[in-house]
Amino acid sequence: MGGSIKVMAFIGAVATAASLGEMTSMYPTAGGQYHFVAKLAPKKWQYILSWLTGWIGTFGWVAFTASAPFLAATMVQGLITLNSESYVFQRWHGTMIYWALLLGSGVMNVWGTRLMALIEDASLIIHIVAFIVVFVVMWVCAPVRHSASFVFTLFQNNSGWSSDGVSWSIGMLSSCYVLAGYDGAIHLCEEMLNPAVSVPWCMLGSLVINGVMGFAFLLAILFCMGDMATALNSTTGFPIIEIFNSVTGSPAAATAMTCTLIVIASLATIPLMASTARMLWCLARDKAFPLSNLLSRVSKKDRVPIWSVVTVFVFLFILGFVNIGSTTAFNAILSLAVFGLHVSYMLPVIFMFWRRLCTPEILTYGPWKLGGFGVPVNIISLVYLGFTCIFMLFPSYQPVTPVNMNYASLIFGVVLIFSMVYWFWKGRKVYEGPVMDGSVH
């Protein structure tokens, strides 16, 4: 059943990327979704709705950025557990590693921007090579393989939820997560050549490449995973580490395979922080965030929004405390990331769909457009996003306790309340919608 979840998430993500791509071609600005809402929403509501979209999208990106170093840090802990019987697992250990990775990423974003292209190229090469190596090892070394019926028809509900449908829906989180974040290209579009065409193709290309690779990797895991109960109850905290160990029969080999995932996640933290800082910089440029004059500054030497990078680092640092108090902190961060991003995707798609049906004469399309496919593509996108936004905030397990609670809803609620308080206090007086000029590199 994991394959069916992946396919549905892929179709929904492609429809959403295509919808956003069309809007990017119309309005190629770094603000992305909240700029689209400002252009497409009813005039009476365009300021407040674009304001909310900007805040929601930015904090969705903060959580999305946090997920990569969090995954890398806790996987390091998992490998220590695998290789050392004397190690006593403590959640704060993972948080300390997480903070170290953030510090390295922050340093690179402030003083190492000239190496950014090299890091991104290296990440791509490692990503593809690691996929090929791990995929081949899984198929060649697996001592046993499950049947096709096990992979495509077996469904097990281990969540504690009485409804298999709810359990299946909550299980979409991991698939939605790996197929989110493609709007990062939008937030860098003011630094790209011909973004009206290149950004839509970048978003769709990233989904197709990673979607195909992800589905192939999922099939390899399901066919070769060995005993499911052993993987789910792994002392490492990660079933994938236990699966690698089971497939190879060697902790050393399992460690090497897992390290490829850790390296990729660690390197991904650097460009993720860059995209998030640009999103915050764009909000500050539009006076939609506290200390806007400071956060909108760009260094003259490297053209880097240093204070935005520092602020994003602080937000990410604070998110690390979630891991100390919760056993399901990673799920909470993933939920917050997917929910925040999907809400920020859904709002502009809603208004694009409305304009397409009710006032098509005001739409001035860019060179990249959906044409006659626009309505069905928007509908598929909205159904997918509406569905995921409901279930991303559900607790992953029952019964719910303070330790395994999904705190994404609490964090999101705090952000939403703060944004509205700031709106009525100051924002509505200074926010005049998105600025359409200016650039950062």
Short mmCIF file of C-alpha atoms in Angstrom, two decimals:
data_model
loop_
_atom_site.label_atom_id
_atom_site.label_comp_id
_atom_site.label_asym_id
_atom_site.label_seq_id
_atom_site.Cartn_x
_atom_site.Cartn_y
_atom_site.Cartn_z
CA MET A 1 0.00 0.00 0.00
CA GLY A 2 3.00 2.27 0.34
CA GLY A 3 3.19 2.45 -3.46
CA SER A 4 -0.37 3.73 -3.77
CA ILE A 5 0.35 6.52 -1.26
CA LYS A 6 3.45 7.52 -3.22
CA VAL A 7 1.59 7.61 -6.55
CA MET A 8 -1.28 9.72 -5.20
CA ALA A 9 1.13 12.16 -3.53
CA PHE A 10 3.14 12.40 -6.75
CA ILE A 11 0.09 13.22 -8.90
CA GLY A 12 -1.07 15.87 -6.41
CA ALA A 13 2.39 17.40 -6.14
CA VAL A 14 2.83 17.61 -9.93
CA ALA A 15 -0.57 19.29 -10.31
CA THR A 16 0.34 21.79 -7.59
CA ALA A 17 3.79 22.51 -9.04
CA ALA A 18 2.22 23.07 -12.46
CA SER A 19 -0.35 25.46 -10.93
CA LEU A 20 2.36 27.41 -9.10
CA GLY A 21 4.57 27.32 -12.17
CA GLU A 22 1.92 29.04 -14.24
CA MET A 23 1.59 31.79 -11.61
CA THR A 24 5.37 32.15 -11.42
CA SER A 25 5.45 32.69 -15.16
CA MET A 26 2.88 35.47 -14.67
CA TYR A 27 4.56 37.04 -11.62
CA PRO A 28 8.23 35.97 -11.33
CA THR A 29 9.10 37.39 -7.90
CA ALA A 30 10.96 35.95 -4.90
CA GLY A 31 7.90 36.31 -2.67
CA GLY A 32 6.17 33.55 -4.58
CA GLN A 33 2.90 32.43 -3.07
CA TYR A 34 2.07 35.55 -1.10
CA HIS A 35 2.83 37.71 -4.13
CA PHE A 36 0.45 35.55 -6.17
CA VAL A 37 -2.29 35.99 -3.58
CA ALA A 38 -1.75 39.76 -3.58
CA LYS A 39 -2.31 39.79 -7.34
CA LEU A 40 -5.21 37.33 -7.54
CA ALA A 41 -7.28 37.73 -4.34
CA PRO A 42 -10.27 40.10 -4.17
CA LYS A 43 -9.06 43.65 -3.70
CA LYS A 44 -10.80 43.96 -0.33
CA TRP A 45 -8.86 41.03 1.11
CA GLN A 46 -5.62 41.01 -0.85
CA TYR A 47 -3.45 42.66 1.83
CA ILE A 48 -4.49 40.55 4.81
CA LEU A 49 -4.57 37.30 2.80
CA SER A 50 -1.17 37.88 1.21
CA TRP A 51 0.18 38.80 4.66
CA LEU A 52 -1.06 35.51 6.13
CA THR A 53 0.20 33.52 3.16
CA GLY A 54 3.65 35.05 3.55
CA TRP A 55 3.85 34.23 7.25
CA ILE A 56 2.50 30.71 6.80
CA GLY A 57 4.82 29.95 3.89
CA THR A 58 7.87 31.36 5.64
CA PHE A 59 7.38 29.33 8.78
CA GLY A 60 6.57 26.28 6.70
CA TRP A 61 9.99 26.78 5.13
CA VAL A 62 11.59 27.20 8.55
CA ALA A 63 10.20 23.80 9.58
CA PHE A 64 11.13 22.27 6.22
CA THR A 65 14.69 23.50 6.64
CA ALA A 66 14.81 22.11 10.19
CA SER A 67 13.82 18.65 8.98
CA ALA A 68 17.07 18.02 7.07
CA PRO A 69 19.59 18.61 9.90
CA PHE A 70 17.18 16.99 12.34
CA LEU A 71 17.12 13.84 10.20
CA ALA A 72 20.90 13.86 9.88
CA ALA A 73 21.48 14.44 13.60
CA THR A 74 19.12 11.74 14.82
CA MET A 75 20.45 9.29 12.25
CA VAL A 76 23.94 9.86 13.65
CA GLN A 77 22.48 8.90 17.03
CA GLY A 78 20.93 5.83 15.45
CA LEU A 79 24.29 4.73 14.07
CA ILE A 80 25.94 5.18 17.46
CA THR A 81 23.22 2.97 18.95
CA LEU A 82 23.78 0.37 16.22
CA ASN A 83 27.54 0.21 16.75
CA SER A 84 27.84 0.71 20.52
CA GLU A 85 25.90 -1.41 23.00
CA SER A 86 27.05 0.80 25.87
CA TYR A 87 25.56 3.97 24.41
CA VAL A 88 22.58 5.34 26.36
CA PHE A 89 20.21 7.12 23.98
CA GLN A 90 19.31 10.66 25.09
CA ARG A 91 17.18 12.98 22.97
CA TRP A 92 19.26 16.01 23.89
CA HIS A 93 22.29 14.38 22.26
CA GLY A 94 20.50 14.55 18.91
CA THR A 95 19.60 18.17 19.55
CA MET A 96 23.25 19.07 20.14
CA ILE A 97 24.27 17.45 16.83
CA TYR A 98 21.36 19.26 15.14
CA TRP A 99 22.61 22.61 16.46
CA ALA A 100 26.14 21.86 15.24
CA LEU A 101 24.84 21.18 11.72
CA LEU A 102 22.84 24.40 11.81
CA LEU A 103 25.92 26.36 12.84
CA GLY A 104 27.91 24.96 9.92
CA SER A 105 25.10 25.79 7.51
CA GLY A 106 24.76 29.31 8.89
CA VAL A 107 28.48 29.93 8.47
CA MET A 108 28.32 28.75 4.86
CA ASN A 109 25.34 31.00 4.12
CA VAL A 110 27.08 34.08 5.49
CA TRP A 111 30.74 33.62 4.55
CA GLY A 112 30.76 30.75 2.07
CA THR A 113 28.31 31.88 -0.58
CA ARG A 114 30.96 31.60 -3.29
CA LEU A 115 31.03 27.85 -2.60
CA MET A 116 27.25 27.51 -2.81
CA ALA A 117 27.19 26.41 -6.45
CA LEU A 118 29.91 23.83 -5.74
CA ILE A 119 27.97 22.48 -2.75
CA GLU A 120 24.77 22.20 -4.78
CA ASP A 121 26.58 20.39 -7.61
CA ALA A 122 28.23 18.04 -5.12
CA SER A 123 24.87 17.39 -3.47
CA LEU A 124 23.33 16.43 -6.82
CA ILE A 125 26.19 14.07 -7.70
CA ILE A 126 26.20 12.43 -4.26
CA HIS A 127 22.40 12.14 -4.38
CA ILE A 128 22.40 10.26 -7.68
CA VAL A 129 25.47 8.12 -7.00
CA ALA A 130 24.26 7.19 -3.50
CA PHE A 131 20.86 6.23 -4.88
CA ILE A 132 22.41 3.90 -7.46
CA VAL A 133 24.81 2.30 -4.95
CA VAL A 134 22.23 1.77 -2.21
CA PHE A 135 19.62 0.53 -4.70
CA VAL A 136 22.01 -2.05 -6.17
CA VAL A 137 23.20 -3.20 -2.75
CA MET A 138 19.61 -3.67 -1.57
CA TRP A 139 18.68 -5.88 -4.53
CA VAL A 140 21.94 -7.86 -4.66
CA CYS A 141 22.52 -8.48 -0.95
CA ALA A 142 18.99 -9.05 0.35
CA PRO A 143 18.88 -12.63 1.76
CA VAL A 144 15.13 -12.89 1.11
CA ARG A 145 12.60 -10.95 -0.90
CA HIS A 146 8.94 -10.40 -0.20
CA SER A 147 6.27 -11.25 -2.73
CA ALA A 148 4.48 -8.72 -4.93
CA SER A 149 1.30 -9.25 -2.90
CA PHE A 150 3.17 -8.19 0.26
CA VAL A 151 4.43 -5.03 -1.43
CA PHE A 152 1.29 -3.94 -3.27
CA THR A 153 -1.67 -5.31 -1.28
CA LEU A 154 -0.67 -5.82 2.38
CA PHE A 155 -1.84 -3.13 4.78
CA GLN A 156 -0.91 -3.07 8.46
CA ASN A 157 -2.22 -0.50 10.90
CA ASN A 158 0.38 -0.04 13.64
CA SER A 159 -0.66 3.48 14.61
CA GLY A 160 -3.27 2.67 17.25
CA TRP A 161 -5.97 4.44 15.23
CA SER A 162 -9.09 2.28 14.96
CA SER A 163 -9.73 3.46 11.40
CA ASP A 164 -7.49 2.05 8.69
CA GLY A 165 -8.49 4.98 6.48
CA VAL A 166 -7.23 7.51 9.00
CA SER A 167 -4.02 5.52 9.44
CA TRP A 168 -3.49 5.41 5.67
CA SER A 169 -4.12 9.16 5.39
CA ILE A 170 -1.67 9.99 8.17
CA GLY A 171 0.83 7.69 6.45
CA MET A 172 0.93 10.10 3.51
CA LEU A 173 3.15 12.40 5.58
CA SER A 174 6.45 10.88 4.50
CA SER A 175 5.45 10.81 0.82
CA CYS A 176 4.17 14.39 0.93
CA TYR A 177 7.33 15.53 2.69
CA VAL A 178 9.75 14.26 0.05
CA LEU A 179 7.55 15.82 -2.65
CA ALA A 180 7.33 19.28 -1.04
CA GLY A 181 9.66 22.26 -1.11
CA TYR A 182 9.81 22.60 -4.89
CA ASP A 183 8.77 26.24 -4.46
CA GLY A 184 12.33 26.91 -3.32
CA ALA A 185 13.07 27.69 -6.98
CA ILE A 186 10.43 30.44 -6.88
CA HIS A 187 12.10 32.19 -3.95
CA LEU A 188 15.38 32.32 -5.84
CA CYS A 189 13.83 33.40 -9.15
CA GLU A 190 15.09 37.00 -8.91
CA GLU A 191 18.60 35.54 -9.12
CA MET A 192 17.86 33.38 -12.20
CA LEU A 193 17.87 33.98 -15.94
CA ASN A 194 14.44 33.89 -17.59
CA PRO A 195 12.59 32.72 -14.42
CA ALA A 196 9.20 32.91 -16.16
CA VAL A 197 10.16 29.75 -18.05
CA SER A 198 13.01 28.18 -16.10
CA VAL A 199 11.32 28.10 -12.66
CA PRO A 200 8.24 26.07 -13.73
CA TRP A 201 10.45 23.53 -15.47
CA CYS A 202 12.80 23.39 -12.46
CA MET A 203 9.91 22.58 -10.14
CA LEU A 204 8.40 19.91 -12.39
CA GLY A 205 11.81 18.46 -13.23
CA SER A 206 12.74 18.09 -9.58
CA LEU A 207 9.46 16.29 -8.88
CA VAL A 208 9.78 13.92 -11.82
CA ILE A 209 13.41 12.99 -11.10
CA ASN A 210 12.98 12.61 -7.35
CA GLY A 211 9.54 11.03 -7.71
CA VAL A 212 10.86 8.28 -9.97
CA MET A 213 13.94 7.70 -7.83
CA GLY A 214 11.88 7.76 -4.64
CA PHE A 215 9.37 5.24 -5.97
CA ALA A 216 12.15 2.91 -7.11
CA PHE A 217 13.85 3.20 -3.71
CA LEU A 218 10.55 2.51 -1.96
CA LEU A 219 10.04 -0.67 -3.99
CA ALA A 220 13.56 -1.83 -3.13
CA ILE A 221 12.89 -1.28 0.57
CA LEU A 222 9.53 -3.05 0.53
CA PHE A 223 10.77 -6.08 -1.40
CA CYS A 224 14.01 -6.43 0.59
CA MET A 225 13.16 -5.16 4.08
CA GLY A 226 13.04 -8.52 5.85
CA ASP A 227 10.92 -8.81 8.99
CA MET A 228 8.69 -5.74 9.32
CA ALA A 229 8.28 -5.96 13.10
CA THR A 230 12.06 -6.01 13.61
CA ALA A 231 12.47 -2.92 11.44
CA LEU A 232 9.67 -1.00 13.16
CA ASN A 233 10.98 -1.82 16.64
CA SER A 234 14.61 -1.00 15.87
CA THR A 235 16.55 0.39 18.83
CA THR A 236 18.21 2.84 16.44
CA GLY A 237 14.93 4.75 16.10
CA PHE A 238 15.07 4.38 12.30
CA PRO A 239 13.61 1.36 10.50
CA ILE A 240 15.77 2.16 7.45
CA ILE A 241 18.96 1.60 9.47
CA GLU A 242 17.66 -1.77 10.66
CA ILE A 243 16.68 -2.66 7.08
CA PHE A 244 20.19 -1.84 5.81
CA ASN A 245 21.63 -3.97 8.62
CA SER A 246 19.27 -6.84 7.80
CA VAL A 247 19.98 -6.69 4.06
CA THR A 248 23.77 -6.60 4.37
CA GLY A 249 24.17 -8.56 7.61
CA SER A 250 26.91 -6.10 8.55
CA PRO A 251 26.65 -3.10 10.90
CA ALA A 252 29.62 -1.56 9.09
CA ALA A 253 27.88 -1.80 5.72
CA ALA A 254 24.64 -0.50 7.21
CA THR A 255 26.59 2.41 8.69
CA ALA A 256 28.16 3.25 5.32
CA MET A 257 24.78 3.16 3.56
CA THR A 258 23.16 5.32 6.22
CA CYS A 259 26.02 7.80 6.04
CA THR A 260 25.06 8.58 2.45
CA LEU A 261 21.66 9.74 3.71
CA ILE A 262 23.29 11.76 6.49
CA VAL A 263 25.66 13.50 4.08
CA ILE A 264 22.85 14.36 1.67
CA ALA A 265 20.64 15.73 4.46
CA SER A 266 23.53 17.73 5.93
CA LEU A 267 24.45 19.29 2.58
CA ALA A 268 20.78 20.01 1.84
CA THR A 269 20.60 22.15 4.98
CA ILE A 270 22.76 24.82 3.35
CA PRO A 271 20.58 25.66 0.30
CA LEU A 272 17.43 25.13 2.36
CA MET A 273 18.58 27.80 4.80
CA ALA A 274 19.39 30.04 1.83
CA SER A 275 15.87 29.72 0.40
CA THR A 276 14.26 30.30 3.79
CA ALA A 277 16.41 33.37 4.42
CA ARG A 278 15.38 34.78 1.03
CA MET A 279 11.74 34.19 1.90
CA LEU A 280 12.16 36.06 5.18
CA TRP A 281 14.12 38.79 3.42
CA CYS A 282 11.27 39.20 0.96
CA LEU A 283 8.74 39.55 3.80
CA ALA A 284 10.96 42.13 5.46
CA ARG A 285 11.39 43.99 2.17
CA ASP A 286 7.60 44.29 2.05
CA LYS A 287 7.50 45.43 5.71
CA ALA A 288 5.54 42.34 6.71
CA PHE A 289 7.85 41.26 9.54
CA PRO A 290 9.22 42.87 12.73
CA LEU A 291 12.57 44.65 12.39
CA SER A 292 12.00 44.92 8.65
CA ASN A 293 14.62 47.63 8.14
CA LEU A 294 17.29 45.36 9.62
CA LEU A 295 16.17 42.09 8.03
CA SER A 296 15.86 43.60 4.55
CA ARG A 297 19.49 44.71 4.49
CA VAL A 298 21.80 43.05 2.00
CA SER A 299 25.57 43.04 2.43
CA LYS A 300 27.25 45.12 -0.26
CA LYS A 301 30.18 42.75 -0.58
CA ASP A 302 28.50 39.36 -1.05
CA ARG A 303 24.89 40.45 -1.71
CA VAL A 304 23.71 38.23 1.17
CA PRO A 305 20.80 39.10 3.52
CA ILE A 306 22.95 38.40 6.57
CA TRP A 307 20.42 39.40 9.22
CA SER A 308 17.74 37.26 7.59
CA VAL A 309 20.12 34.30 7.67
CA VAL A 310 20.86 34.94 11.35
CA THR A 311 17.15 35.21 12.18
CA VAL A 312 16.36 31.96 10.37
CA PHE A 313 19.19 30.31 12.32
CA VAL A 314 17.63 31.50 15.59
CA PHE A 315 14.20 30.12 14.63
CA LEU A 316 15.77 26.78 13.67
CA PHE A 317 17.76 26.72 16.90
CA ILE A 318 14.56 27.15 18.93
CA LEU A 319 12.84 24.32 17.03
CA GLY A 320 15.57 22.01 18.28
CA PHE A 321 14.07 22.11 21.78
CA VAL A 322 11.04 20.19 20.48
CA ASN A 323 13.22 17.08 20.25
CA ILE A 324 14.12 17.24 23.93
CA GLY A 325 10.52 17.06 25.10
CA SER A 326 8.88 14.77 22.54
CA THR A 327 9.52 11.27 21.21
CA THR A 328 7.71 12.19 17.99
CA ALA A 329 9.45 15.52 17.43
CA PHE A 330 10.55 14.59 13.91
CA ASN A 331 6.97 13.82 12.91
CA ALA A 332 5.85 17.15 14.40
CA ILE A 333 8.47 19.05 12.40
CA LEU A 334 7.58 17.18 9.22
CA SER A 335 3.89 17.85 9.81
CA LEU A 336 4.52 21.54 10.42
CA ALA A 337 6.66 21.76 7.28
CA VAL A 338 4.20 19.98 4.99
CA PHE A 339 1.16 21.70 6.48
CA GLY A 340 2.68 25.18 6.29
CA LEU A 341 3.92 24.72 2.74
CA HIS A 342 0.70 23.11 1.54
CA VAL A 343 -1.45 25.89 2.99
CA SER A 344 0.79 28.44 1.27
CA TYR A 345 0.37 26.48 -1.99
CA MET A 346 -3.38 26.09 -1.63
CA LEU A 347 -4.31 29.76 -1.13
CA PRO A 348 -2.91 31.06 -4.45
CA VAL A 349 -4.26 28.03 -6.32
CA ILE A 350 -7.73 28.76 -4.91
CA PHE A 351 -7.64 32.32 -6.21
CA MET A 352 -6.12 31.33 -9.55
CA PHE A 353 -8.93 28.79 -9.99
CA TRP A 354 -11.51 31.42 -9.02
CA ARG A 355 -10.09 33.98 -11.43
CA ARG A 356 -9.90 31.40 -14.20
CA LEU A 357 -13.61 30.64 -13.85
CA CYS A 358 -15.06 34.03 -12.90
CA THR A 359 -12.82 36.79 -14.24
CA PRO A 360 -10.54 35.24 -16.88
CA GLU A 361 -10.19 38.57 -18.66
CA ILE A 362 -7.91 39.99 -15.96
CA LEU A 363 -5.38 37.16 -16.24
CA THR A 364 -2.26 38.00 -18.21
CA TYR A 365 -0.44 34.72 -18.74
CA GLY A 366 3.30 34.38 -18.97
CA PRO A 367 5.18 32.29 -21.53
CA TRP A 368 4.63 29.11 -19.46
CA LYS A 369 0.90 28.34 -19.16
CA LEU A 370 -1.45 25.39 -18.71
CA GLY A 371 -3.97 26.47 -21.31
CA GLY A 372 -7.03 24.20 -21.49
CA PHE A 373 -5.58 21.95 -18.79
CA GLY A 374 -5.67 24.75 -16.20
CA VAL A 375 -9.04 23.96 -14.62
CA PRO A 376 -8.54 20.18 -14.13
CA VAL A 377 -4.96 20.69 -12.94
CA ASN A 378 -6.11 23.28 -10.38
CA ILE A 379 -8.89 20.97 -9.19
CA ILE A 380 -6.52 18.03 -8.69
CA SER A 381 -4.15 20.32 -6.81
CA LEU A 382 -6.87 21.66 -4.50
CA VAL A 383 -8.26 18.21 -3.71
CA TYR A 384 -4.77 16.96 -2.86
CA LEU A 385 -3.83 19.98 -0.76
CA GLY A 386 -7.15 20.08 1.08
CA PHE A 387 -6.82 16.39 1.94
CA THR A 388 -3.25 16.65 3.20
CA CYS A 389 -3.86 19.81 5.22
CA ILE A 390 -6.52 17.97 7.23
CA PHE A 391 -4.44 14.95 8.15
CA MET A 392 -0.99 16.52 8.59
CA LEU A 393 -2.04 17.81 12.02
CA PHE A 394 -3.34 14.47 13.32
CA PRO A 395 -1.26 12.72 16.01
CA SER A 396 0.71 9.87 14.47
CA TYR A 397 -0.16 7.41 17.23
CA GLN A 398 -2.98 6.54 19.60
CA PRO A 399 -3.46 6.88 22.49
CA VAL A 400 -2.21 10.47 22.47
CA THR A 401 0.04 11.52 25.36
CA PRO A 402 1.99 14.74 26.05
CA VAL A 403 5.14 12.93 24.90
CA ASN A 404 3.88 11.62 21.52
CA MET A 405 1.53 14.51 20.74
CA ASN A 406 1.86 16.17 17.31
CA TYR A 407 2.79 19.69 18.36
CA ALA A 408 2.62 21.04 14.81
CA SER A 409 -0.84 22.46 15.42
CA LEU A 410 0.34 24.26 18.57
CA ILE A 411 3.38 25.77 16.86
CA PHE A 412 1.34 26.76 13.82
CA GLY A 413 -1.32 28.33 16.04
CA VAL A 414 1.26 30.40 17.90
CA VAL A 415 2.73 31.67 14.62
CA LEU A 416 -0.73 32.52 13.28
CA ILE A 417 -1.75 34.37 16.44
CA PHE A 418 1.50 36.33 16.53
CA SER A 419 1.15 37.29 12.86
CA MET A 420 -2.38 38.59 13.43
CA VAL A 421 -1.40 40.51 16.56
CA TYR A 422 1.42 42.14 14.63
CA TRP A 423 -0.95 42.88 11.74
CA PHE A 424 -3.41 44.81 13.89
CA TRP A 425 -0.64 46.49 15.89
CA LYS A 426 1.55 47.66 13.04
CA GLY A 427 1.30 45.60 9.87
CA ARG A 428 -1.92 47.06 8.49
CA LYS A 429 -0.39 50.54 8.76
CA VAL A 430 2.84 49.82 6.87
CA TYR A 431 2.16 46.81 4.66
CA GLU A 432 1.24 47.87 1.13
CA GLY A 433 1.55 44.56 -0.60
CA PRO A 434 4.58 43.00 -2.28
CA VAL A 435 7.41 45.04 -3.72
CA MET A 436 8.04 43.90 -7.26
CA ASP A 437 11.58 45.18 -7.72
CA GLY A 438 14.90 44.71 -5.97
CA SER A 439 17.01 41.59 -5.91
CA VAL A 440 19.31 39.64 -3.69
CA HIS A 441 22.11 37.27 -4.62
#
